[in-house]
Short mmCIF file of C-alpha atoms in Angstrom, two decimals:
data_model
loop_
_atom_site.label_atom_id
_atom_site.label_comp_id
_atom_site.label_asym_id
_atom_site.label_seq_id
_atom_site.Cartn_x
_atom_site.Cartn_y
_atom_site.Cartn_z
CA MET A 165 -26.63 -36.36 8.79
CA ASP A 166 -23.15 -36.27 10.29
CA LEU A 167 -20.64 -34.41 8.11
CA LYS A 168 -17.70 -36.50 9.29
CA ARG A 169 -19.47 -39.72 8.25
CA MET A 170 -20.25 -38.14 4.88
CA ARG A 171 -16.58 -37.29 4.38
CA TYR A 172 -15.54 -40.82 5.38
CA PHE A 173 -18.10 -42.30 2.98
CA CYS A 174 -16.89 -40.17 0.06
CA THR A 175 -13.29 -41.22 0.74
CA ILE A 176 -14.28 -44.92 0.67
CA VAL A 177 -16.03 -44.40 -2.68
CA GLU A 178 -13.00 -42.58 -4.12
CA GLN A 179 -10.45 -45.07 -2.81
CA GLY A 180 -12.43 -48.18 -3.71
CA SER A 181 -11.90 -49.97 -0.40
CA ILE A 182 -12.06 -49.41 3.33
CA SER A 183 -8.41 -50.32 3.79
CA HIS A 184 -7.21 -47.73 1.24
CA ALA A 185 -9.57 -45.11 2.65
CA ALA A 186 -8.32 -45.79 6.19
CA ARG A 187 -4.73 -45.08 5.08
CA VAL A 188 -5.76 -41.82 3.41
CA LEU A 189 -7.73 -40.77 6.48
CA ASN A 190 -4.91 -41.89 8.80
CA MET A 191 -7.20 -44.07 10.91
CA ALA A 192 -7.71 -47.75 11.64
CA GLN A 193 -10.08 -49.87 9.54
CA PRO A 194 -12.47 -51.05 12.33
CA PRO A 195 -13.67 -47.58 13.36
CA LEU A 196 -14.02 -46.57 9.69
CA SER A 197 -16.16 -49.67 9.04
CA LYS A 198 -18.21 -48.78 12.11
CA ARG A 199 -18.86 -45.23 10.81
CA LEU A 200 -19.98 -46.66 7.46
CA GLN A 201 -22.41 -49.05 9.21
CA GLU A 202 -23.80 -46.15 11.21
CA LEU A 203 -24.34 -44.12 8.03
CA GLU A 204 -26.10 -47.01 6.32
CA ALA A 205 -28.31 -47.46 9.37
CA GLU A 206 -29.12 -43.74 9.28
CA VAL A 207 -30.18 -43.72 5.59
CA GLY A 208 -31.86 -47.13 5.94
CA ALA A 209 -30.26 -48.70 2.89
CA PRO A 210 -26.96 -50.35 1.89
CA LEU A 211 -24.58 -47.93 0.23
CA PHE A 212 -22.19 -50.49 -1.30
CA ASP A 213 -22.71 -53.71 -3.23
CA ARG A 214 -20.79 -56.27 -1.21
CA SER A 215 -21.31 -59.14 -3.68
CA ASN A 216 -17.71 -58.88 -4.86
CA ARG A 217 -14.38 -57.79 -3.40
CA ALA A 218 -14.58 -54.23 -4.73
CA MET A 219 -16.53 -51.55 -2.84
CA VAL A 220 -19.00 -50.62 -5.60
CA PRO A 221 -21.60 -48.00 -4.62
CA THR A 222 -25.25 -48.94 -4.95
CA GLU A 223 -27.69 -46.63 -6.73
CA ALA A 224 -28.42 -45.05 -3.35
CA GLY A 225 -24.68 -44.85 -2.69
CA VAL A 226 -24.04 -43.03 -5.98
CA TYR A 227 -26.82 -40.54 -5.21
CA LEU A 228 -25.50 -39.93 -1.69
CA TYR A 229 -21.93 -39.56 -2.95
CA GLN A 230 -22.81 -36.95 -5.60
CA ASN A 231 -24.84 -34.85 -3.19
CA SER A 232 -22.40 -35.31 -0.30
CA LYS A 233 -19.51 -34.08 -2.45
CA GLU A 234 -21.47 -30.96 -3.36
CA ILE A 235 -22.30 -30.30 0.31
CA LEU A 236 -18.69 -30.90 1.45
CA ASN A 237 -17.28 -28.70 -1.32
CA ASN A 238 -19.67 -25.91 -0.33
CA ILE A 239 -18.62 -26.24 3.31
CA ASP A 240 -14.92 -26.09 2.33
CA ASN A 241 -15.58 -22.97 0.25
CA ILE A 242 -17.47 -21.34 3.13
CA ARG A 243 -14.60 -22.10 5.49
CA LEU A 244 -12.03 -20.67 3.05
CA GLN A 245 -14.00 -17.48 2.43
CA THR A 246 -14.53 -17.02 6.16
CA LEU A 247 -10.77 -17.27 6.75
CA LEU A 248 -10.08 -14.76 3.97
CA ILE A 249 -12.55 -12.28 5.41
CA ALA A 250 -11.12 -12.76 8.90
CA SER A 251 -7.56 -12.17 7.65
CA ARG A 252 -8.61 -8.98 5.84
CA ASN A 253 -10.18 -7.64 8.99
CA LYS A 254 -7.27 -8.59 11.24
CA LYS A 255 -5.22 -5.66 12.48
CA THR A 256 -1.61 -5.90 11.36
CA ILE A 257 1.43 -3.63 11.51
CA ARG A 258 4.76 -3.95 9.71
CA ILE A 259 7.72 -2.96 11.88
CA GLY A 260 11.36 -2.68 10.86
CA ILE A 261 14.09 -3.07 13.49
CA SER A 262 17.67 -1.92 13.02
CA TYR A 263 20.51 -4.36 13.64
CA LEU A 264 22.03 -1.58 15.72
CA PHE A 265 19.43 -1.86 18.49
CA LEU A 266 18.13 -5.39 18.00
CA THR A 267 18.52 -6.48 21.62
CA TYR A 268 17.09 -3.21 22.96
CA PHE A 269 14.02 -3.29 20.74
CA SER A 270 13.39 -7.02 21.27
CA GLN A 271 12.20 -6.22 24.79
CA PHE A 272 10.28 -3.30 23.37
CA ILE A 273 8.43 -5.59 20.91
CA HIS A 274 7.69 -8.03 23.72
CA GLU A 275 5.98 -5.25 25.67
CA LEU A 276 3.99 -4.18 22.61
CA THR A 277 2.65 -7.70 22.02
CA LYS A 278 1.48 -7.87 25.64
CA ARG A 279 -0.29 -4.52 25.37
CA HIS A 280 -1.80 -5.20 21.93
CA PRO A 281 -2.55 -8.95 21.72
CA ASP A 282 -5.14 -8.30 18.98
CA ILE A 283 -2.55 -6.82 16.57
CA GLU A 284 -0.41 -9.06 14.38
CA ILE A 285 3.14 -7.67 14.19
CA ASN A 286 5.28 -8.45 11.13
CA ILE A 287 8.99 -7.83 11.76
CA SER A 288 11.78 -7.03 9.30
CA VAL A 289 15.38 -6.67 10.51
CA ALA A 290 17.79 -4.60 8.44
CA ASP A 291 20.25 -1.73 8.46
CA SER A 292 18.84 1.64 9.59
CA SER A 293 19.44 3.23 6.18
CA HIS A 294 17.55 0.44 4.42
CA LEU A 295 14.66 0.71 6.88
CA GLU A 296 14.40 4.43 6.15
CA PHE A 297 14.04 3.50 2.47
CA LEU A 298 11.35 0.89 3.29
CA LEU A 299 9.44 3.55 5.23
CA VAL A 300 9.50 5.95 2.30
CA GLN A 301 8.33 3.13 -0.01
CA ARG A 302 5.56 2.31 2.52
CA ILE A 303 6.74 -1.29 2.72
CA ILE A 304 6.85 -0.96 6.52
CA ASP A 305 4.70 1.18 8.81
CA ILE A 306 7.14 1.94 11.65
CA ALA A 307 10.92 1.69 11.98
CA LEU A 308 12.90 1.24 15.21
CA ILE A 309 16.24 2.72 14.21
CA GLN A 310 19.07 5.17 14.83
CA LYS A 311 17.70 8.72 14.68
CA PRO A 312 17.76 9.90 11.03
CA LYS A 313 19.94 12.88 10.21
CA THR A 314 17.19 14.44 8.10
CA SER A 315 13.80 14.38 9.76
CA LYS A 316 11.59 16.37 7.35
CA ALA A 317 10.02 13.23 5.88
CA PHE A 318 9.55 11.56 9.27
CA GLU A 319 8.04 12.03 12.66
CA PHE A 320 9.60 10.14 15.51
CA ILE A 321 9.42 9.31 19.18
CA ASP A 322 12.76 9.74 20.93
CA MET A 323 13.57 6.74 23.12
CA GLY A 324 16.43 8.49 24.93
CA ALA A 325 20.18 8.53 24.38
CA MET A 326 22.00 5.20 24.62
CA ARG A 327 25.29 5.05 26.52
CA LEU A 328 28.39 4.32 24.49
CA VAL A 329 30.66 1.54 25.79
CA ALA A 330 34.05 0.27 24.73
CA VAL A 331 34.68 -3.47 24.57
CA ILE A 332 38.42 -4.18 24.73
CA ALA A 333 40.29 -7.49 24.77
CA LYS A 334 42.10 -7.97 28.09
CA SER A 335 45.13 -9.17 26.15
CA LEU A 336 45.39 -5.65 24.70
CA MET A 337 44.71 -3.87 28.00
CA PRO A 338 45.18 -6.10 31.07
CA THR A 339 43.98 -3.41 33.50
CA PRO A 340 41.22 -0.90 32.71
CA PRO A 341 42.10 2.76 33.26
CA GLY A 342 39.10 3.29 35.56
CA PRO A 343 35.30 3.29 35.39
CA THR A 344 35.43 5.19 32.07
CA ILE A 345 37.67 5.51 29.05
CA THR A 346 38.13 8.34 26.57
CA LEU A 347 37.72 8.03 22.81
CA GLU A 348 41.30 9.25 22.46
CA SER A 349 42.48 6.12 24.29
CA MET A 350 40.82 3.89 21.67
CA ILE A 351 43.24 4.87 18.88
CA SER A 352 45.90 2.55 20.32
CA PHE A 353 43.80 -0.59 19.68
CA PRO A 354 42.93 -2.56 16.55
CA LEU A 355 39.28 -1.59 16.04
CA ILE A 356 36.20 -3.32 14.71
CA LEU A 357 33.62 -0.60 14.17
CA LEU A 358 29.97 -0.47 13.23
CA HIS A 359 29.34 0.87 9.75
CA ARG A 360 25.88 1.11 8.19
CA VAL A 361 25.39 -0.35 4.71
CA GLY A 362 24.36 2.92 3.07
CA GLY A 363 24.83 6.59 3.88
CA ASN A 364 26.62 8.22 6.77
CA GLY A 365 26.12 7.24 10.38
CA THR A 366 27.93 6.78 13.68
CA PHE A 367 31.00 5.34 11.93
CA GLU A 368 31.73 8.64 10.20
CA VAL A 369 31.09 10.57 13.43
CA ILE A 370 33.45 8.32 15.42
CA MET A 371 36.14 8.49 12.72
CA ASP A 372 35.95 12.30 12.67
CA ILE A 373 36.46 12.33 16.44
CA LEU A 374 39.35 9.83 16.38
CA HIS A 375 41.10 11.67 13.54
CA LYS A 376 41.33 14.73 15.76
CA TYR A 377 43.78 12.75 17.88
CA SER A 378 45.54 10.77 15.15
CA LEU A 379 45.36 10.12 11.43
CA ASP A 380 46.70 6.60 11.94
CA ILE A 381 43.64 4.64 13.08
CA ASN A 382 43.91 0.84 12.93
CA ILE A 383 40.49 -0.24 11.61
CA ILE A 384 40.69 -3.99 11.01
CA MET A 385 37.02 -4.52 10.18
CA GLN A 386 33.77 -2.65 9.52
CA VAL A 387 30.56 -4.50 10.40
CA SER A 388 26.90 -3.50 10.09
CA GLU A 389 25.63 -5.66 12.96
CA PRO A 390 26.65 -5.59 16.67
CA ARG A 391 25.81 -9.28 17.10
CA PHE A 392 28.48 -10.29 14.58
CA ILE A 393 31.13 -8.19 16.32
CA LEU A 394 30.26 -9.83 19.64
CA GLU A 395 30.32 -13.26 18.02
CA LEU A 396 33.87 -12.53 16.83
CA PHE A 397 34.78 -11.56 20.38
CA ASN A 398 33.27 -14.79 21.67
CA LEU A 399 35.67 -16.57 19.33
CA GLY A 400 38.57 -14.68 20.92
CA VAL A 401 39.37 -11.95 18.38
CA GLU A 402 41.92 -9.58 19.94
CA ALA A 403 40.42 -6.20 19.17
CA ALA A 404 38.30 -3.40 20.57
CA THR A 405 34.97 -1.89 19.55
CA LEU A 406 32.47 0.82 20.43
CA LEU A 407 28.84 -0.21 20.84
CA PRO A 408 25.55 0.96 22.37
CA VAL A 409 25.34 -0.44 25.89
CA SER A 410 21.99 -2.10 25.18
CA GLU A 411 23.64 -4.61 22.84
CA VAL A 412 26.45 -5.70 25.18
CA ASN A 413 26.17 -8.31 27.93
CA ALA A 414 29.40 -8.03 29.95
CA GLN A 415 28.77 -11.44 31.56
CA ASP A 416 29.26 -13.10 28.17
CA LEU A 417 32.63 -11.43 27.63
CA ASP A 418 35.00 -12.88 30.24
CA ASN A 419 38.12 -12.00 28.28
CA TYR A 420 37.09 -8.42 27.54
CA HIS A 421 36.63 -5.21 29.48
CA VAL A 422 33.32 -3.40 29.02
CA ILE A 423 33.85 0.25 29.95
CA ASP A 424 31.68 3.36 29.65
CA VAL A 425 33.11 5.89 27.22
CA ASP A 426 33.55 9.42 28.54
CA TYR A 427 32.11 11.50 25.72
CA PRO A 428 29.73 14.45 26.20
CA SER A 429 27.52 13.94 23.15
CA ALA A 430 25.12 11.08 22.41
CA LEU A 431 26.22 8.94 19.46
CA PHE A 432 23.47 6.34 19.64
CA MET A 433 19.90 7.63 19.59
CA PRO A 434 17.21 4.95 19.22
CA VAL A 435 13.92 6.30 17.91
CA VAL A 436 10.59 5.03 16.67
CA VAL A 437 9.93 6.52 13.24
CA ARG A 438 7.05 6.73 10.80
CA LEU A 439 6.36 8.86 7.75
CA ALA A 440 5.19 12.36 8.56
CA HIS A 441 1.40 12.64 8.44
CA ALA A 442 1.12 8.86 8.05
CA SER A 443 -2.42 7.55 8.30
CA GLY A 444 -4.65 4.78 7.04
CA ASN A 445 -3.45 1.93 9.25
CA PRO A 446 -5.52 1.74 12.45
CA ALA A 447 -3.04 -0.69 14.03
CA MET A 448 -0.15 1.73 13.45
CA ASN A 449 -2.13 4.63 14.90
CA GLU A 450 -3.06 2.55 17.94
CA ILE A 451 0.54 1.54 18.63
CA TRP A 452 1.84 5.05 17.93
CA GLN A 453 -0.58 6.42 20.52
CA THR A 454 0.62 3.83 23.04
CA LEU A 455 4.24 4.83 22.46
CA GLN A 456 3.54 8.52 22.91
CA ASN A 457 1.75 8.01 26.21
CA SER A 458 3.58 5.15 27.90
CA GLU A 459 6.66 4.30 29.90
CA LEU A 460 7.93 2.00 27.13
CA LYS A 461 10.63 4.56 26.43
CA GLY A 462 13.83 3.17 27.81
CA CYS A 463 12.31 -0.25 28.55
#
């Protein structure tokens, strides 16, 4: 007996008419009537008393309805339990990505999905300091962040130093000084600088460097996300900033210079981090192994 016809039949019984059942089933009346006729031909007996306008089930119809509902409910339960079992067995990994390197790690995630199509990746985007907290709380499995200052609780894969660039409004500096600029030169501009939500980070390092040249630094805004700074620049804000090169597309900044900063030390260090001695998630271990043995570094 066809399950679809059984489901159609039960809907007709519950709705009291073919027209109402057709609306519920989102189908036209003629094909629904045809399926009912086919079912009646299959069982060899009428299933509805057609002596009045209402669709009243016959004794055979009542029997078929009661047993069909039990069969259909069992099938629905089997389907639900199968989905639950499948979801429990599905490999998943929870990854946190820092705002600081969102563009850089977007390509990185794209490569991971191609290499591990069987793993479901759940992404959270937040400040690096908050992602460190989520790692410790085991809310995420891996974090793609700025290298933590204290590494005792973590193990990490170094993705390589990221170049530092200055983005400066052309109205503030019509002609760039050359292919590079020094940090000392930045003190003459109104600055919008990255500042993480919690703890110390590159902001404090940059401020310590700038204060060696001057105590009068014109910081007009502190922002935790590079994308927001660049959005302000797209709106024409006359200011300068210091960002990792991965997050800056010079072609989108016609009214700004994008210049490499001449500074000997690396300020931006993207890393992939997990808790030290982390285990228990096969998907995390599989991806971690891929990262340790692949050319994804610097992708």
